[in-house]
Amino acid sequence: MAEAEAVQLKEEGNRHFQLQDYKAATKSYSQALKLTKDKALLATLYRNRAACGLKTESYVQAASDASRAIDINSSDIKALYRRCQALEHLGKLDQAFKDVQRCATLEPRNQNFQETLRRLNTSIQEKLRVQFSTDSRVQKMFEILLDENSEADKLEKEFFPNPSFSGSAAASSPDLGPFKAANNLIVLGREEAGAETIFQNNGVGLLLQLLDTKKPELVLAAVRTLSGMCSGHRARATVILHAVRIDRICGLMAMENEEMSLAVCNLLQTIIDSLSGEDKREHRGKEEALVLDSKKDLKQLTSHLLDMLVSKKVSGQGRDQALNLLNKNVPRKDLAIHDNSRTIYVVDNGLRKILKVVGQVPELPSCLPLTDNTRMLASILINKLYDDLRCDPERDHFRKICEEYITGKFDPQDMDKNVIAIQTVSGVLQGPLDLGNQLLGLKGVMEMMVALCGSEREVDQLVAVEALIHASTKLSRATFIITNGVALLKQIYKTTQNEKIKIRTLVGLCKLGSAGGTDYGLRQFAEGATEKLAKQCRKWLCNASIDTRTRRWAVEGLAYLTLDADVKDDFVQDIPALQAMFELAKTADKTILYSVATTLVNCTNSYDVKEVIPELVQLAKFSKQHVPEEHPKDKKDFIDMRVKRLLKAGVTSTLACMVKADSAILTDQTKELLARVFLALCDNPKDRGTIVAQGGGKALIPLALEGTDVGKVKAAHALAKIAAVSNPDIAFPGERVYEVVRPLVSLLDTQRDGLQNYEALLGLTNLSGRSDKLRQKIFKERALPDIENYMFENHDQLRQAATECMCNMVVNKEVQERFLADGNDRLKLVVLLCGEDDDKVQNAAAGALAMLTAAHKKLCLKMTQVTTQWLEILQRLCLHDRLSVQHRGLVIAYNLLAADAELAKKLVESELLEILTVVGKQEPDEKKAAVVQTARECLIKCMDYGFIKPVS
């Protein structure tokens, strides 16, 4: 009964549909659906109700009903077409296209289906064109970012249907739509085409609106996008600088937000690079015409950065970034450049402001917001500015400003001002030493230090003791203070109950106690006194309840005391103290980097030691002069043991963390110290795997590329040691391996010692064996002539290493072309090296010759012309006792036979045929299989020419 009623309702619905009463039809079909379970009838009812939905523009319902009909019968062509129509109206063109495509497959002659297919295809292409046009993307990104009611998944569903477009930054951030849009905007801004499109589509104005939102994430995205747009484009950088305004940019950098300060600092650095041409990009004529002179903008920018230094509204992070920018951009990078006008401008308009930062005392209420690094950054800036001056009048002017500032602070009625004056002297002493020593000689400075030491205020004593510490840097100055200040320091140490002051006075005593350096005979204090001081330093270092800034001074003390071999030996055995120092080195306080690096240099004995000439020692003794003495614990066995303990304690990961410090505090001198430590750690080949595993390989690359000349050589040598024995894919993963090539090539220099040359060649041999891309990089770094030079060396190991490197390099086509060129003796050198007595040299040279003769027939013929000994050398190779050499010789013989019939005839007529016959007749065992097989292939080639016949 129910089925019959369902059929009647269906017919009723059809009549309503014909009369265009679609609501009534839908009602009838819906009632019928409740009464039947017949699949065919269900499919018809759903299909018919879908038609009603299309007529009433209820497209979601229509698509749903059509889908239910298709679920029952996947070939229901009417349901497929109706769903296609519904989906098209819903804007889901790709899904609609699939449905009509299925319809056209079922009924290929249906013109209606074909027409719909064409129409949908055109619509899809147009939608994609609009959707993926850069202008549209930019517009939509800003719409999403500036829409406060933006839906979470709006971007993913409507803006980037193809997630691969959005780049790694966006693809890895599937959180909220606006944030993903922000990431994509940053990616787009880094591309030249994208940056220009943003710029042309009022992007700067819209980015300013993003800055106005005050939402940290959106402001950060706007800043990073602006950085990308400024990169390498002077005109855009100028427009953006004026549109956003320098004061607003500096205001953002002044915020109490580390990530924001860093991002704005990067934006300003990009602008400075673009305006000054430091980006090293080629600027086209049109762009050059737009911006003729950017000096005024750069001067205004410098002026704003100097104003930030003394503003109370600027956060400690912001002040640090301002100092970093000044450190990086004001002093000349190359002293050969004559113009130091930027430095002169900063000295005249900003030196007093920098001195104010240097003289800040955190314990005083008037102190500006600082970080642990601020004063050190200011000291480094003073040092760089002073070094950048060209003549004595400029230095005298610099000194007078400092003297006027300090003497102007002295006030008998205001102790705070006196403290600030001494703190300023202390800060300058951490910069240019000669200037600091001149300031110490000012009337009243040393007297004020002594007076402050005797003060009852904690802050006075802290500042005075720190100043005494910095004042005793040189032995001459230390001697003066030993006679005048040691008693004072000892008195403070005994009487004070304040741990902060105790540690500082201890460091002062440590520094004075180590004034004799590594000289065992120049100990300043009584036997055992330095060990006691060091023990107290280690105790404070391990005390986590003491604040970081104070514990830093314990490391400072050890930096001096570890010049004593007993102290360093005890220190490396104290694992908790080592771990505490390593943890401090990884904190945000970067002022500790130099002290940690110095301590590690002392522990590994990686400082320069003057060579002791016995004759001069005798002469010194005869004339009763002091002779430096070596401590028994500074001998190699003790050094090796200390290195082992440091590696076990995790020193490599600490060094890697220190290298990453993005701050002017990581000076070239500190980098040199780190490079020295790395080189000492890499000395034993067995330890190099551990160093690589803890990130040492990656950390060495920046040290080898930037820093002092000595530091770069030391780091390059450490890299060579690692590259020589490690798998480059593991030691230097990804693209980093290509950065290793230049430092290694720099060691192929006659000014470097033999060990550096040798290990660099071993490293290049290992790299050149990995891929042709690496061989190409070595070739482009112009290493080939240097490698060839070492192939002429008298030293056996150097000659062998160079020949092995060339053996790998000849696989490269450009290297082969050098051998093919006329007018050089490269091939002759390789052939003659095949005749050397050294098996290893022979093996490498024969390998190179085998590859060259296999690659070019011309080289086979050229080989016979470069020397009259070629045949004799070839025969010797084919009879060699060492199987690898013999095999390579036979490969060369085969290449010559295959190259030319006349040459083959000449070889057959020589004794070589007899040698090939003897070797070919041998019974091939596992070791000789390759040798015997190659000899037989040579004989077969002779048979092919008809020079010999097989014996039956």
Coordinates of N, CA, C and O in Angstrom, one line a residue, residues 616-717:
L616 N 119.3 31.8 22.4 CA 118.9 33.0 23.1 C 118.6 32.8 24.6 O 118.8 33.7 25.4
V617 N 118.1 31.6 24.9 CA 117.9 31.3 26.3 C 119.2 31.3 27.1 O 119.4 31.9 28.2
Q618 N 120.2 30.7 26.5 CA 121.6 30.7 27.1 C 122.1 32.1 27.3 O 122.7 32.5 28.3
L619 N 121.9 32.9 26.2 CA 122.4 34.3 26.2 C 121.7 35.1 27.4 O 122.3 35.9 28.1
A620 N 120.3 34.9 27.5 CA 119.6 35.6 28.5 C 120.0 35.2 29.9 O 120.2 36.0 30.8
K621 N 120.3 33.9 30.1 CA 120.8 33.4 31.4 C 122.2 34.0 31.7 O 122.4 34.4 32.9
F622 N 123.0 34.1 30.7 CA 124.3 34.6 30.9 C 124.3 36.1 31.3 O 125.1 36.6 32.1
S623 N 123.3 36.8 30.7 CA 123.2 38.3 31.0 C 122.2 38.5 32.2 O 121.9 39.6 32.4
K624 N 121.9 37.4 32.8 CA 121.0 37.5 34.0 C 119.6 38.2 33.7 O 119.1 38.9 34.6
Q625 N 119.1 37.9 32.5 CA 117.8 38.4 32.2 C 116.7 37.3 32.5 O 117.1 36.1 32.6
H626 N 115.5 37.7 32.7 CA 114.4 36.7 33.0 C 114.1 35.9 31.8 O 114.0 36.3 30.6
V627 N 114.0 34.6 32.0 CA 113.7 33.6 30.9 C 112.3 33.0 31.2 O 112.1 32.4 32.3
P628 N 111.4 33.1 30.3 CA 110.0 32.5 30.5 C 110.1 31.0 30.8 O 110.9 30.3 30.1
E629 N 109.3 30.5 31.7 CA 109.3 29.1 32.1 C 108.0 28.5 31.7 O 106.9 29.1 31.9
E630 N 108.0 27.3 31.2 CA 106.8 26.5 30.9 C 106.4 25.7 32.1 O 107.2 25.0 32.7
H631 N 105.1 25.8 32.5 CA 104.5 24.9 33.6 C 104.5 23.5 33.1 O 104.1 23.2 32.0
P632 N 104.8 22.6 34.0 CA 104.8 21.1 33.6 C 103.4 20.7 33.1 O 103.3 19.8 32.2
K633 N 102.3 21.3 33.6 CA 101.0 20.9 33.1 C 100.6 21.6 31.8 O 99.4 21.5 31.4
D634 N 101.5 22.4 31.2 CA 101.2 22.9 29.9 C 101.8 22.1 28.8 O 101.9 22.5 27.6
K635 N 102.3 20.9 29.1 CA 102.8 20.0 28.1 C 101.6 19.3 27.4 O 100.5 19.2 27.9
K636 N 101.9 18.7 26.2 CA 100.9 18.2 25.3 C 100.0 17.1 25.9 O 98.8 17.2 25.7
D637 N 100.5 16.2 26.7 CA 99.7 15.2 27.3 C 98.6 15.8 28.2 O 97.4 15.4 28.2
F638 N 98.9 16.8 29.0 CA 97.9 17.5 29.8 C 96.9 18.2 29.0 O 95.7 18.2 29.3
I639 N 97.4 18.9 27.9 CA 96.5 19.6 27.0 C 95.5 18.7 26.4 O 94.3 19.0 26.4
D640 N 95.9 17.6 25.9 CA 95.0 16.6 25.3 C 94.0 16.1 26.3 O 92.8 15.9 25.9
M641 N 94.4 15.9 27.5 CA 93.4 15.4 28.5 C 92.4 16.5 28.8 O 91.2 16.2 28.9
R642 N 92.8 17.7 28.8 CA 91.8 18.8 29.1 C 90.9 18.9 27.9 O 89.6 19.2 28.1
V643 N 91.3 18.8 26.7 CA 90.5 18.9 25.5 C 89.4 17.7 25.6 O 88.2 18.0 25.3
K644 N 89.9 16.5 25.9 CA 88.9 15.4 26.1 C 87.8 15.7 27.1 O 86.6 15.4 26.8
R645 N 88.2 16.3 28.2 CA 87.2 16.6 29.2 C 86.2 17.7 28.8 O 85.0 17.6 29.1
L646 N 86.8 18.7 28.1 CA 85.9 19.8 27.6 C 84.9 19.2 26.6 O 83.7 19.6 26.6
L647 N 85.3 18.3 25.7 CA 84.4 17.8 24.7 C 83.3 16.9 25.4 O 82.2 16.9 25.0
K648 N 83.8 16.2 26.4 CA 82.8 15.3 27.1 C 81.7 16.2 27.8 O 80.6 15.8 27.9
A649 N 82.2 17.4 28.2 CA 81.2 18.2 29.0 C 80.3 19.0 28.0 O 79.4 19.7 28.5
G650 N 80.5 18.9 26.7 CA 79.6 19.5 25.7 C 80.0 20.9 25.3 O 79.2 21.8 25.0
V651 N 81.4 21.1 25.2 CA 81.9 22.5 24.8 C 81.5 22.8 23.4 O 81.2 24.0 23.1
T652 N 81.3 21.9 22.5 CA 81.1 22.2 21.1 C 79.7 22.9 20.9 O 79.6 23.9 20.2
S653 N 78.7 22.3 21.6 CA 77.4 22.9 21.4 C 77.3 24.3 22.0 O 76.6 25.2 21.5
T654 N 78.1 24.6 23.1 CA 78.2 25.9 23.7 C 78.9 26.9 22.7 O 78.4 28.0 22.5
L655 N 80.0 26.4 22.0 CA 80.7 27.3 21.1 C 79.7 27.6 19.9 O 79.7 28.7 19.4
A656 N 79.0 26.6 19.4 CA 78.0 26.8 18.3 C 77.0 27.8 18.7 O 76.6 28.7 17.9
C657 N 76.5 27.8 19.9 CA 75.5 28.8 20.4 C 76.1 30.2 20.5 O 75.5 31.2 20.1
M658 N 77.4 30.3 20.9 CA 78.1 31.5 21.0 C 78.3 32.2 19.6 O 78.1 33.4 19.5
V659 N 78.6 31.4 18.6 CA 78.8 31.9 17.3 C 77.5 32.5 16.7 O 77.6 33.4 15.9
K660 N 76.4 32.0 17.1 CA 75.1 32.5 16.6 C 74.7 33.8 17.2 O 73.7 34.4 16.7
A661 N 75.4 34.3 18.2 CA 75.0 35.6 18.8 C 75.0 36.7 17.8 O 76.0 37.1 17.2
D662 N 73.8 37.2 17.5 CA 73.6 38.3 16.5 C 73.8 39.6 17.2 O 72.8 40.3 17.4
S663 N 75.0 40.0 17.5 CA 75.2 41.2 18.2 C 76.6 41.7 18.0 O 77.5 40.9 17.7
A664 N 76.8 43.0 18.1 CA 78.1 43.6 17.9 C 79.1 43.2 19.0 O 80.3 43.3 18.8
I665 N 78.6 42.6 20.1 CA 79.4 42.1 21.2 C 80.3 40.9 20.7 O 81.4 40.7 21.2
L666 N 79.8 40.2 19.7 CA 80.6 39.1 19.1 C 81.6 39.8 18.2 O 81.4 39.8 17.0
T667 N 82.6 40.3 18.8 CA 83.6 41.1 18.0 C 84.5 40.1 17.2 O 84.5 38.9 17.4
D668 N 85.3 40.7 16.3 CA 86.2 39.9 15.5 C 87.2 39.2 16.4 O 87.7 38.1 16.1
Q669 N 87.6 39.9 17.5 CA 88.6 39.3 18.4 C 88.0 38.1 19.2 O 88.7 37.1 19.3
T670 N 86.7 38.2 19.5 CA 86.0 37.1 20.2 C 85.9 35.9 19.2 O 86.1 34.8 19.5
K671 N 85.6 36.2 17.9 CA 85.5 35.2 16.9 C 86.8 34.5 16.7 O 86.9 33.3 16.5
E672 N 87.9 35.3 16.8 CA 89.3 34.6 16.7 C 89.5 33.7 17.8 O 90.0 32.6 17.6
L673 N 89.1 34.1 19.0 CA 89.3 33.2 20.2 C 88.5 31.9 20.0 O 89.0 30.8 20.3
L674 N 87.2 32.0 19.5 CA 86.4 30.8 19.3 C 87.1 29.9 18.2 O 87.0 28.7 18.3
A675 N 87.6 30.5 17.2 CA 88.3 29.8 16.1 C 89.5 29.0 16.7 O 89.7 27.8 16.3
R676 N 90.2 29.7 17.5 CA 91.4 29.0 18.2 C 91.0 27.8 19.0 O 91.6 26.7 18.9
V677 N 89.9 27.9 19.7 CA 89.4 26.8 20.5 C 88.9 25.6 19.6 O 89.3 24.5 19.9
F678 N 88.2 26.0 18.6 CA 87.7 24.9 17.7 C 88.9 24.2 17.1 O 88.9 22.9 16.9
L679 N 90.0 24.9 16.7 CA 91.1 24.3 16.1 C 91.8 23.3 17.1 O 92.2 22.2 16.7
A680 N 91.9 23.7 18.3 CA 92.5 22.9 19.3 C 91.6 21.6 19.6 O 92.1 20.5 19.7
L681 N 90.3 21.8 19.5 CA 89.4 20.6 19.7 C 89.5 19.6 18.6 O 89.3 18.4 18.8
C682 N 89.7 20.2 17.3 CA 89.8 19.3 16.1 C 91.1 18.6 15.9 O 91.3 17.8 15.0
D683 N 92.0 18.8 16.9 CA 93.4 18.3 16.6 C 93.4 16.8 16.5 O 94.1 16.2 15.6
N684 N 92.7 16.1 17.3 CA 92.6 14.6 17.3 C 91.5 14.1 16.3 O 90.4 14.4 16.5
P685 N 91.9 13.4 15.2 CA 90.9 12.9 14.3 C 89.7 12.2 14.9 O 88.6 12.2 14.4
K686 N 90.0 11.5 16.0 CA 88.9 10.7 16.7 C 87.8 11.5 17.3 O 86.7 11.1 17.5
D687 N 88.2 12.8 17.6 CA 87.2 13.7 18.2 C 86.3 14.4 17.2 O 85.4 15.1 17.6
R688 N 86.7 14.4 16.0 CA 86.0 15.2 15.0 C 84.6 14.8 14.7 O 83.7 15.6 14.4
G689 N 84.3 13.5 14.9 CA 82.9 13.1 14.7 C 82.0 13.7 15.8 O 80.9 14.1 15.5
T690 N 82.5 13.7 17.0 CA 81.8 14.3 18.1 C 81.5 15.8 17.9 O 80.4 16.3 18.1
I691 N 82.5 16.5 17.4 CA 82.4 17.9 17.1 C 81.3 18.1 16.0 O 80.5 19.0 16.1
V692 N 81.3 17.3 15.0 CA 80.3 17.4 13.9 C 78.9 17.1 14.4 O 78.0 17.9 14.1
A693 N 78.8 16.1 15.3 CA 77.5 15.7 15.8 C 76.9 16.8 16.6 O 75.7 17.0 16.7
Q694 N 77.7 17.6 17.3 CA 77.3 18.7 18.2 C 77.2 20.1 17.4 O 77.0 21.1 18.1
G695 N 77.3 20.0 16.1 CA 77.1 21.3 15.3 C 78.3 22.1 15.1 O 78.2 23.3 14.7
G696 N 79.5 21.5 15.3 CA 80.7 22.3 15.2 C 81.1 22.6 13.7 O 81.6 23.7 13.5
G697 N 80.7 21.7 12.8 CA 81.0 22.0 11.4 C 80.3 23.2 10.9 O 80.9 24.1 10.2
K698 N 79.0 23.3 11.2 CA 78.2 24.4 10.8 C 78.7 25.7 11.4 O 78.7 26.8 10.8
A699 N 79.1 25.6 12.7 CA 79.4 26.8 13.4 C 80.8 27.4 12.9 O 81.0 28.6 13.0
L700 N 81.6 26.6 12.4 CA 82.9 27.1 11.9 C 82.8 27.9 10.6 O 83.7 28.7 10.4
I701 N 81.8 27.7 9.8 CA 81.7 28.3 8.5 C 81.7 29.9 8.6 O 82.5 30.6 8.0
P702 N 80.8 30.5 9.5 CA 80.9 31.9 9.6 C 82.2 32.4 10.2 O 82.6 33.5 9.9
L703 N 82.8 31.7 11.1 CA 84.1 32.1 11.7 C 85.2 32.1 10.6 O 86.1 32.9 10.7
A704 N 85.1 31.2 9.6 CA 86.1 31.2 8.5 C 85.9 32.3 7.5 O 86.8 32.6 6.7
L705 N 84.7 32.8 7.5 CA 84.4 33.9 6.4 C 84.5 35.3 7.0 O 84.7 36.2 6.2
E706 N 84.3 35.5 8.3 CA 84.3 36.8 8.8 C 85.2 36.9 10.1 O 85.2 35.9 10.9
G707 N 85.9 38.0 10.3 CA 86.7 38.2 11.5 C 88.1 38.6 11.2 O 88.4 39.2 10.1
T708 N 89.0 38.5 12.1 CA 90.4 38.8 11.9 C 91.0 37.9 10.9 O 90.6 36.7 10.8
D709 N 92.2 38.3 10.3 CA 92.8 37.4 9.4 C 93.3 36.1 10.1 O 93.2 35.0 9.5
V710 N 93.8 36.3 11.3 CA 94.3 35.1 12.0 C 93.1 34.2 12.4 O 93.2 32.9 12.2
G711 N 92.0 34.8 12.8 CA 90.8 34.0 13.2 C 90.3 33.2 12.0 O 89.9 32.0 12.1
K712 N 90.2 33.9 10.8 CA 89.7 33.2 9.6 C 90.6 32.0 9.2 O 90.1 30.9 8.8
V713 N 91.9 32.2 9.3 CA 92.9 31.1 9.0 C 92.7 29.9 10.0 O 92.6 28.7 9.6
K714 N 92.6 30.2 11.3 CA 92.4 29.2 12.3 C 91.1 28.4 12.0 O 91.1 27.2 12.1
A715 N 90.0 29.1 11.7 CA 88.7 28.5 11.5 C 88.8 27.7 10.2 O 88.2 26.5 10.2
A716 N 89.4 28.2 9.2 CA 89.5 27.4 7.9 C 90.3 26.2 8.1 O 90.0 25.1 7.6
H717 N 91.4 26.2 9.0 CA 92.2 25.0 9.2 C 91.3 24.0 10.0 O 91.4 22.8 9.7

